[in-house]
mmCIF file of C-alpha atoms in Angstrom:
data_model
loop_
_atom_site.group_PDB
_atom_site.id
_atom_site.type_symbol
_atom_site.label_atom_id
_atom_site.label_comp_id
_atom_site.label_asym_id
_atom_site.label_seq_id
_atom_site.Cartn_x
_atom_site.Cartn_y
_atom_site.Cartn_z
ATOM 1 C CA MET A 1 -0.008 0.198 -0.177
ATOM 2 C CA TRP A 2 1.005 3.490 -0.583
ATOM 3 C CA LYS A 3 0.783 6.854 1.339
ATOM 4 C CA SER A 4 -0.166 10.372 0.065
ATOM 5 C CA THR A 5 0.802 13.399 1.992
ATOM 6 C CA VAL A 6 -1.649 15.363 -0.259
ATOM 7 C CA GLN A 7 -4.369 13.085 1.152
ATOM 8 C CA GLN A 8 -3.308 14.127 4.525
ATOM 9 C CA TYR A 9 -3.148 17.853 3.364
ATOM 10 C CA LEU A 10 -6.913 17.935 2.122
ATOM 11 C CA PHE A 11 -8.262 15.847 5.029
ATOM 12 C CA PRO A 12 -6.216 16.711 7.915
ATOM 13 C CA ASP A 13 -7.970 14.007 10.388
ATOM 14 C CA MET A 14 -5.671 11.208 8.698
ATOM 15 C CA SER A 15 -2.869 9.785 10.403
ATOM 16 C CA SER A 16 0.289 9.838 8.636
ATOM 17 C CA THR A 17 0.425 6.156 8.841
ATOM 18 C CA THR A 18 -2.873 5.643 7.144
ATOM 19 C CA GLU A 19 -2.593 2.979 4.112
ATOM 20 C CA MET A 20 -4.414 4.247 1.124
ATOM 21 C CA PRO A 21 -6.077 2.058 -1.591
ATOM 22 C CA LEU A 22 -4.603 1.541 -4.876
ATOM 23 C CA PRO A 23 -5.971 2.582 -8.284
ATOM 24 C CA VAL A 24 -8.190 0.159 -9.712
ATOM 25 C CA ASN A 25 -6.555 -2.258 -12.381
ATOM 26 C CA VAL A 26 -8.859 -1.020 -15.533
ATOM 27 C CA ALA A 27 -7.895 -4.078 -17.358
ATOM 28 C CA SER A 28 -9.782 -5.870 -14.851
ATOM 29 C CA VAL A 29 -12.863 -4.406 -15.512
ATOM 30 C CA PRO A 30 -15.504 -5.699 -18.529
ATOM 31 C CA GLN A 31 -15.280 -3.208 -21.535
ATOM 32 C CA ARG A 32 -18.861 -2.192 -22.515
ATOM 33 C CA SER A 33 -18.737 0.926 -24.444
ATOM 34 C CA PRO A 34 -17.671 1.228 -27.915
ATOM 35 C CA PHE A 35 -15.741 4.485 -27.130
ATOM 36 C CA ARG A 36 -12.356 5.171 -26.301
ATOM 37 C CA TYR A 37 -13.592 8.108 -24.321
ATOM 38 C CA PRO A 38 -11.180 10.963 -22.478
ATOM 39 C CA GLY A 39 -11.976 11.114 -18.850
ATOM 40 C CA GLY A 40 -13.922 7.920 -18.909
ATOM 41 C CA LYS A 41 -14.900 6.104 -15.801
ATOM 42 C CA THR A 42 -14.063 2.528 -16.335
ATOM 43 C CA TRP A 43 -11.726 2.862 -12.924
ATOM 44 C CA PHE A 44 -14.781 3.931 -10.994
ATOM 45 C CA VAL A 45 -16.809 0.890 -11.803
ATOM 46 C CA PRO A 46 -16.115 -1.405 -8.910
ATOM 47 C CA THR A 47 -16.795 1.832 -6.316
ATOM 48 C CA PHE A 48 -20.106 1.969 -8.269
ATOM 49 C CA ARG A 49 -21.261 -1.600 -7.718
ATOM 50 C CA GLN A 50 -20.539 -1.309 -4.298
ATOM 51 C CA TRP A 51 -22.759 2.030 -3.991
ATOM 52 C CA ILE A 52 -25.520 0.156 -5.715
ATOM 53 C CA LYS A 53 -25.422 -3.007 -3.625
ATOM 54 C CA SER A 54 -25.697 -0.505 -0.547
ATOM 55 C CA LEU A 55 -28.830 0.654 -1.582
ATOM 56 C CA HIS A 56 -32.281 -0.934 -0.058
ATOM 57 C CA THR A 57 -33.790 -1.944 -3.169
ATOM 58 C CA LYS A 58 -32.778 -2.313 -6.849
ATOM 59 C CA PRO A 59 -33.315 1.211 -8.680
ATOM 60 C CA HIS A 60 -35.778 1.438 -11.314
ATOM 61 C CA LEU A 61 -33.685 4.018 -13.534
ATOM 62 C CA LEU A 62 -30.047 5.208 -13.461
ATOM 63 C CA ILE A 63 -29.663 8.498 -15.171
ATOM 64 C CA GLU A 64 -26.363 9.624 -16.242
ATOM 65 C CA PRO A 65 -26.877 13.420 -17.389
ATOM 66 C CA PHE A 66 -22.772 13.747 -18.754
ATOM 67 C CA ALA A 67 -22.923 10.214 -20.493
ATOM 68 C CA GLY A 68 -19.855 10.298 -22.757
ATOM 69 C CA GLY A 69 -18.956 6.801 -22.928
ATOM 70 C CA GLY A 70 -21.468 5.694 -20.816
ATOM 71 C CA ILE A 71 -19.267 2.791 -18.860
ATOM 72 C CA ILE A 72 -21.238 3.140 -15.668
ATOM 73 C CA SER A 73 -24.557 2.831 -17.160
ATOM 74 C CA LEU A 74 -23.671 -0.117 -19.543
ATOM 75 C CA THR A 75 -22.128 -1.713 -16.609
ATOM 76 C CA ALA A 76 -25.700 -1.371 -14.875
ATOM 77 C CA LEU A 77 -27.510 -2.457 -17.438
ATOM 78 C CA PHE A 78 -25.157 -5.736 -18.284
ATOM 79 C CA GLU A 79 -24.814 -6.489 -14.531
ATOM 80 C CA ASN A 80 -28.662 -6.105 -13.963
ATOM 81 C CA LEU A 81 -28.013 -3.721 -10.968
ATOM 82 C CA VAL A 82 -31.055 -1.142 -12.427
ATOM 83 C CA SER A 83 -33.846 -1.947 -14.870
ATOM 84 C CA LYS A 84 -33.225 1.197 -17.350
ATOM 85 C CA VAL A 85 -31.093 3.850 -17.990
ATOM 86 C CA LEU A 86 -31.277 7.265 -19.396
ATOM 87 C CA LEU A 87 -28.482 8.772 -20.963
ATOM 88 C CA CYS A 88 -28.041 12.715 -21.804
ATOM 89 C CA GLU A 89 -25.329 14.099 -23.935
ATOM 90 C CA LEU A 90 -24.804 17.127 -25.542
ATOM 91 C CA ASP A 91 -22.152 16.732 -27.989
ATOM 92 C CA GLU A 92 -23.809 16.136 -31.347
ATOM 93 C CA ASP A 93 -20.969 13.632 -32.445
ATOM 94 C CA VAL A 94 -21.173 11.565 -29.206
ATOM 95 C CA ALA A 95 -25.100 11.820 -29.401
ATOM 96 C CA SER A 96 -25.130 10.253 -32.914
ATOM 97 C CA VAL A 97 -23.336 7.116 -31.668
ATOM 98 C CA TRP A 98 -26.031 6.647 -28.971
ATOM 99 C CA GLU A 99 -28.936 7.563 -31.293
ATOM 100 C CA THR A 100 -27.971 4.829 -33.772
ATOM 101 C CA ILE A 101 -27.576 2.529 -30.924
ATOM 102 C CA VAL A 102 -31.175 3.489 -29.543
ATOM 103 C CA HIS A 103 -32.865 3.293 -32.931
ATOM 104 C CA GLY A 104 -31.676 -0.201 -33.492
ATOM 105 C CA GLU A 105 -28.869 0.402 -36.103
ATOM 106 C CA ALA A 106 -26.079 -1.138 -34.018
ATOM 107 C CA ASP A 107 -25.487 -3.947 -36.297
ATOM 108 C CA TRP A 108 -25.181 -1.762 -39.127
ATOM 109 C CA LEU A 109 -22.583 0.421 -37.647
ATOM 110 C CA ALA A 110 -21.046 -3.008 -36.504
ATOM 111 C CA GLU A 111 -20.804 -4.043 -40.151
ATOM 112 C CA LYS A 112 -19.367 -0.711 -41.317
ATOM 113 C CA ILE A 113 -16.549 -0.869 -38.641
ATOM 114 C CA LEU A 114 -15.913 -4.335 -39.712
ATOM 115 C CA THR A 115 -15.700 -3.842 -43.519
ATOM 116 C CA PHE A 116 -13.669 -0.462 -43.098
ATOM 117 C CA ASP A 117 -10.046 -0.330 -44.570
ATOM 118 C CA ILE A 118 -8.284 1.329 -42.166
ATOM 119 C CA THR A 119 -5.473 3.560 -43.557
ATOM 120 C CA ARG A 120 -4.655 7.191 -43.286
ATOM 121 C CA GLU A 121 -5.961 8.056 -46.985
ATOM 122 C CA ASN A 122 -9.334 6.554 -46.174
ATOM 123 C CA ILE A 123 -9.992 7.957 -42.797
ATOM 124 C CA ILE A 124 -9.149 11.751 -44.199
ATOM 125 C CA HIS A 125 -11.293 10.790 -47.047
ATOM 126 C CA GLU A 126 -14.065 9.485 -45.117
ATOM 127 C CA LEU A 127 -13.875 11.927 -42.289
ATOM 128 C CA ALA A 128 -14.377 14.797 -45.201
ATOM 129 C CA LYS A 129 -17.656 13.555 -46.207
ATOM 130 C CA THR A 130 -20.794 15.782 -45.048
ATOM 131 C CA SER A 131 -24.046 13.558 -44.610
ATOM 132 C CA THR A 132 -27.145 14.311 -42.517
ATOM 133 C CA ASP A 133 -27.304 10.515 -41.812
ATOM 134 C CA ILE A 134 -27.102 9.743 -38.110
ATOM 135 C CA ARG A 135 -25.622 6.548 -38.691
ATOM 136 C CA GLN A 136 -22.794 8.123 -41.063
ATOM 137 C CA ARG A 137 -22.108 10.640 -38.451
ATOM 138 C CA ALA A 138 -21.876 7.874 -35.671
ATOM 139 C CA PHE A 139 -19.425 6.233 -37.910
ATOM 140 C CA GLN A 140 -17.528 8.853 -38.262
ATOM 141 C CA THR A 141 -17.282 9.496 -34.687
ATOM 142 C CA ILE A 142 -15.980 6.139 -33.844
ATOM 143 C CA LEU A 143 -13.474 6.536 -36.622
ATOM 144 C CA LYS A 144 -12.206 10.003 -34.737
ATOM 145 C CA ASN A 145 -12.276 8.093 -31.421
ATOM 146 C CA ARG A 146 -10.284 5.405 -32.315
ATOM 147 C CA THR A 147 -7.480 7.087 -34.532
ATOM 148 C CA TYR A 148 -7.477 10.570 -32.874
ATOM 149 C CA HIS A 149 -4.931 11.560 -29.961
ATOM 150 C CA GLY A 150 -6.442 10.396 -26.770
ATOM 151 C CA GLY A 151 -9.513 9.615 -28.278
ATOM 152 C CA ILE A 152 -10.574 13.681 -28.340
ATOM 153 C CA LEU A 153 -13.052 14.391 -30.399
ATOM 154 C CA ALA A 154 -12.839 18.072 -29.759
ATOM 155 C CA SER A 155 -11.058 20.751 -31.982
ATOM 156 C CA GLY A 156 -7.493 21.037 -31.834
ATOM 157 C CA SER A 157 -6.908 16.965 -31.913
ATOM 158 C CA GLY A 158 -5.505 15.048 -34.786
ATOM 159 C CA LEU A 159 -4.833 11.735 -36.008
ATOM 160 C CA LEU A 160 -2.442 9.493 -34.261
ATOM 161 C CA LYS A 161 1.281 9.231 -35.783
ATOM 162 C CA GLU A 162 2.861 6.956 -33.577
ATOM 163 C CA GLY A 163 0.086 5.149 -31.163
ATOM 164 C CA GLU A 164 1.042 2.086 -29.003
ATOM 165 C CA LYS A 165 3.932 0.138 -29.930
ATOM 166 C CA GLY A 166 4.384 2.520 -32.936
ATOM 167 C CA LYS A 167 1.176 0.952 -34.607
ATOM 168 C CA GLY A 168 0.006 4.592 -35.498
ATOM 169 C CA ILE A 169 -3.485 4.878 -36.455
ATOM 170 C CA LYS A 170 -4.476 1.100 -36.182
ATOM 171 C CA SER A 171 -3.222 1.060 -32.552
ATOM 172 C CA ARG A 172 -6.576 1.531 -31.322
ATOM 173 C CA TRP A 173 -8.632 0.411 -33.855
ATOM 174 C CA TYR A 174 -9.949 -3.301 -33.023
ATOM 175 C CA PRO A 175 -12.758 -3.616 -35.547
ATOM 176 C CA ALA A 176 -13.862 -7.046 -34.150
ATOM 177 C CA THR A 177 -13.959 -5.927 -30.692
ATOM 178 C CA ILE A 178 -15.760 -2.358 -31.298
ATOM 179 C CA ALA A 179 -18.187 -4.250 -33.173
ATOM 180 C CA LYS A 180 -19.046 -7.151 -30.646
ATOM 181 C CA ARG A 181 -19.589 -4.271 -27.979
ATOM 182 C CA LEU A 182 -22.029 -2.591 -30.253
ATOM 183 C CA GLN A 183 -23.832 -6.192 -31.423
ATOM 184 C CA ASN A 184 -24.046 -6.712 -27.241
ATOM 185 C CA LEU A 185 -25.640 -3.252 -26.928
ATOM 186 C CA ASN A 186 -28.219 -4.123 -29.444
ATOM 187 C CA LEU A 187 -29.509 -6.530 -26.857
ATOM 188 C CA VAL A 188 -30.348 -4.271 -24.291
ATOM 189 C CA ARG A 189 -31.284 -1.407 -26.388
ATOM 190 C CA ASP A 190 -34.838 -1.103 -25.284
ATOM 191 C CA ARG A 191 -33.970 -0.713 -21.663
ATOM 192 C CA ILE A 192 -31.829 2.482 -23.012
ATOM 193 C CA GLN A 193 -33.176 5.914 -23.091
ATOM 194 C CA PHE A 194 -31.232 8.697 -24.809
ATOM 195 C CA ILE A 195 -31.897 12.389 -24.998
ATOM 196 C CA LYS A 196 -29.714 15.015 -26.690
ATOM 197 C CA ALA A 197 -29.826 17.701 -24.037
ATOM 198 C CA ASP A 198 -28.143 19.986 -21.696
ATOM 199 C CA ALA A 199 -27.665 17.610 -18.441
ATOM 200 C CA LEU A 200 -28.895 20.978 -16.440
ATOM 201 C CA GLU A 201 -31.854 20.906 -18.012
ATOM 202 C CA ILE A 202 -32.659 17.326 -17.878
ATOM 203 C CA ILE A 203 -32.061 16.576 -14.157
ATOM 204 C CA PRO A 204 -34.827 18.775 -12.769
ATOM 205 C CA ARG A 205 -37.404 16.884 -14.436
ATOM 206 C CA TYR A 206 -36.436 13.660 -12.337
ATOM 207 C CA THR A 207 -35.509 14.975 -8.875
ATOM 208 C CA LEU A 208 -38.594 13.997 -7.132
ATOM 209 C CA GLU A 209 -38.616 10.575 -8.259
ATOM 210 C CA PRO A 210 -37.228 8.416 -5.235
ATOM 211 C CA ASP A 211 -36.827 5.123 -7.242
ATOM 212 C CA THR A 212 -34.234 7.277 -9.527
ATOM 213 C CA ILE A 213 -30.669 7.396 -9.022
ATOM 214 C CA PHE A 214 -28.189 9.670 -10.806
ATOM 215 C CA PHE A 215 -24.405 9.297 -11.491
ATOM 216 C CA LEU A 216 -23.215 12.689 -12.222
ATOM 217 C CA ASP A 217 -19.752 13.018 -14.084
ATOM 218 C CA PRO A 218 -19.261 16.827 -14.971
ATOM 219 C CA PRO A 219 -16.686 18.226 -17.084
ATOM 220 C CA TYR A 220 -13.809 19.076 -14.777
ATOM 221 C CA THR A 221 -13.562 22.881 -15.376
ATOM 222 C CA ALA A 222 -13.971 24.096 -11.378
ATOM 223 C CA GLY A 223 -11.362 25.776 -9.807
ATOM 224 C CA GLY A 224 -9.922 26.879 -13.238
ATOM 225 C CA LYS A 225 -9.087 23.465 -14.145
ATOM 226 C CA LYS A 226 -8.350 22.852 -18.077
ATOM 227 C CA ALA A 227 -8.573 19.373 -18.554
ATOM 228 C CA GLY A 228 -12.341 19.737 -19.359
ATOM 229 C CA LYS A 229 -11.832 22.497 -21.869
ATOM 230 C CA ARG A 230 -9.128 20.402 -23.631
ATOM 231 C CA LEU A 231 -11.144 17.148 -23.789
ATOM 232 C CA TYR A 232 -14.773 18.309 -24.536
ATOM 233 C CA LYS A 233 -16.730 20.256 -26.851
ATOM 234 C CA HIS A 234 -19.307 21.290 -24.291
ATOM 235 C CA PHE A 235 -17.133 22.153 -21.339
ATOM 236 C CA ALA A 236 -18.855 25.206 -19.877
ATOM 237 C CA LEU A 237 -20.971 24.178 -16.966
ATOM 238 C CA ASP A 238 -22.401 26.033 -13.831
ATOM 239 C CA HIS A 239 -20.960 24.095 -10.986
ATOM 240 C CA ALA A 240 -23.006 25.816 -8.341
ATOM 241 C CA LEU A 241 -26.272 25.089 -10.050
ATOM 242 C CA LEU A 242 -25.246 21.498 -10.252
ATOM 243 C CA PHE A 243 -24.847 21.205 -6.836
ATOM 244 C CA GLU A 244 -28.024 23.152 -5.777
ATOM 245 C CA MET A 245 -29.593 20.637 -8.293
ATOM 246 C CA ALA A 246 -28.404 17.581 -6.584
ATOM 247 C CA SER A 247 -29.404 18.966 -3.173
ATOM 248 C CA LYS A 248 -32.824 18.619 -4.492
ATOM 249 C CA ILE A 249 -32.877 15.052 -5.736
ATOM 250 C CA ALA A 250 -34.948 12.861 -3.814
ATOM 251 C CA GLY A 251 -33.692 9.533 -4.446
ATOM 252 C CA HIS A 252 -29.624 8.478 -4.305
ATOM 253 C CA PHE A 253 -27.209 10.120 -6.422
ATOM 254 C CA ILE A 254 -22.896 9.706 -6.583
ATOM 255 C CA MET A 255 -20.835 12.468 -7.982
ATOM 256 C CA THR A 256 -17.247 12.302 -9.411
ATOM 257 C CA TYR A 257 -15.088 15.492 -9.432
ATOM 258 C CA ASP A 258 -11.671 16.637 -9.386
ATOM 259 C CA CYS A 259 -10.276 17.752 -6.265
ATOM 260 C CA ALA A 260 -10.830 21.362 -6.324
ATOM 261 C CA GLU A 261 -11.278 23.679 -3.516
ATOM 262 C CA GLU A 262 -14.200 25.067 -5.198
ATOM 263 C CA VAL A 263 -15.746 21.760 -5.478
ATOM 264 C CA LYS A 264 -15.046 21.080 -1.451
ATOM 265 C CA GLU A 265 -16.709 24.189 -0.610
ATOM 266 C CA LEU A 266 -19.797 23.378 -2.993
ATOM 267 C CA ALA A 267 -19.893 20.389 -1.112
ATOM 268 C CA ARG A 268 -19.730 21.594 2.331
ATOM 269 C CA LYS A 269 -22.268 24.181 1.689
ATOM 270 C CA TYR A 270 -25.021 21.382 0.995
ATOM 271 C CA HIS A 271 -23.720 18.995 3.535
ATOM 272 C CA PHE A 272 -22.773 16.339 1.104
ATOM 273 C CA GLN A 273 -19.922 13.587 2.056
ATOM 274 C CA MET A 274 -16.559 13.636 0.146
ATOM 275 C CA HIS A 275 -14.378 10.545 -0.225
ATOM 276 C CA MET A 276 -11.084 10.339 -1.853
ATOM 277 C CA ILE A 277 -10.474 7.723 -4.413
ATOM 278 C CA PRO A 278 -7.229 6.780 -6.525
ATOM 279 C CA MET A 279 -6.952 6.489 -10.240
ATOM 280 C CA SER A 280 -4.035 6.194 -12.749
ATOM 281 C CA ASN A 281 -4.062 8.843 -15.651
ATOM 282 C CA THR A 282 -3.031 8.360 -19.495
ATOM 283 C CA HIS A 283 0.671 8.920 -18.038
ATOM 284 C CA HIS A 284 0.420 6.286 -15.499
ATOM 285 C CA SER A 285 0.922 8.856 -12.394
ATOM 286 C CA LYS A 286 -1.467 8.264 -9.780
ATOM 287 C CA ILE A 287 -3.899 11.101 -8.771
ATOM 288 C CA TRP A 288 -6.855 11.580 -6.537
ATOM 289 C CA GLU A 289 -10.610 12.143 -7.463
ATOM 290 C CA LEU A 290 -13.578 13.259 -5.258
ATOM 291 C CA VAL A 291 -16.723 10.907 -4.813
ATOM 292 C CA ILE A 292 -19.176 13.024 -3.499
ATOM 293 C CA GLY A 293 -22.881 12.092 -2.323
ATOM 294 C CA LYS A 294 -25.516 12.691 0.551
ATOM 295 C CA ASN A 295 -24.486 9.465 2.317
ATOM 296 C CA LEU A 296 -21.214 7.812 1.641
ATOM 297 C CA THR A 297 -21.325 5.490 4.812
ATOM 298 C CA TRP A 298 -20.894 2.243 2.613
ATOM 299 C CA VAL A 299 -17.564 3.438 1.770
ATOM 300 C CA ASN A 300 -14.561 1.582 3.711
ATOM 301 C CA ASP A 301 -12.851 4.042 6.190
ATOM 302 C CA LEU A 302 -15.157 7.091 5.682
ATOM 303 C CA THR A 303 -14.474 8.361 8.954
ATOM 304 C CA VAL A 304 -10.668 8.485 8.003
ATOM 305 C CA MET A 305 -11.089 9.653 4.270
ATOM 306 C CA CYS A 306 -13.771 12.354 4.597
ATOM 307 C CA GLU A 307 -13.333 15.822 6.061
ATOM 308 C CA ARG A 308 -14.929 16.297 9.251
ATOM 309 C CA SER A 309 -16.912 19.744 8.435
ATOM 310 C CA ALA A 310 -18.353 17.559 5.234
ATOM 311 C CA VAL A 311 -19.610 14.610 7.476
ATOM 312 C CA VAL A 312 -23.257 14.634 8.417
ATOM 313 C CA ASN A 313 -25.363 11.779 10.388
ATOM 314 C CA PRO A 314 -27.652 10.531 7.938
ATOM 315 C CA LYS A 315 -30.256 10.127 10.799
ATOM 316 C CA ASN A 316 -30.293 14.000 11.489
ATOM 317 C CA TRP A 317 -30.977 15.154 7.909
ATOM 318 C CA THR A 318 -33.748 17.193 7.406
ATOM 319 C CA GLN A 319 -35.605 17.796 3.990
#
């Protein structure tokens, strides 16, 4: 086990000898999403499972307002942790893939991927096409996602040159694997609802439903962070409003954020609990992210890893 002086600085109640958890090995988590998504939450899947198991009843609906690659919702579906999921995404490119899936065209998209001759010239030619066909846009999105630096779809990104082990643009292009994931998604598409919309417009529609849960994973732009601006087209977000909306959720929610002081202050304002969890970034360095919720007593060592000012006894809550 390894220790973190940063953790002790952020959470002063910690002992200097406290052993810290290691980041999750993402290779141990089943990959369900067709995307290679920047800022994806594959590493969070084990913690998400633990959260779901802590709930008294099986949730009817899981809402992921900042869907992206949707790994959390897809895990919940395939492992039968919830009955249905609602994905919301504002990015038109990402939305085109989800729309293609829920409209029953995943097999078409899978076949398109399987038969595409992956060369730099063919990619440039394909991406130069303009079309109003959602399926065609979905294919272009998957193509960019798998051949651009870091899978980044935002402007400024471009085609890989080296890639993994010098394989260049082919280093992340696994047609059989991607096609299989799409075909599997076709089997559960009747349990997926997708809405192309702003997350802050969708959340209030469901806050009063007690059997609905939320996974909130917004772009990391609080406290002047630049990662969200670099990774996503739609990075602007009113973080204070998001926290206010979360405070009105009748059911359960869990939120992930970067460890910015602005975020911690918002969590304290609404008496949310916080827990730090380690992850490895693309450079294989260990960094910390915040898990935020109304009740995190299901997390191991909460009393050690959560700030005293942000811990509230659930029995004393008033609505």
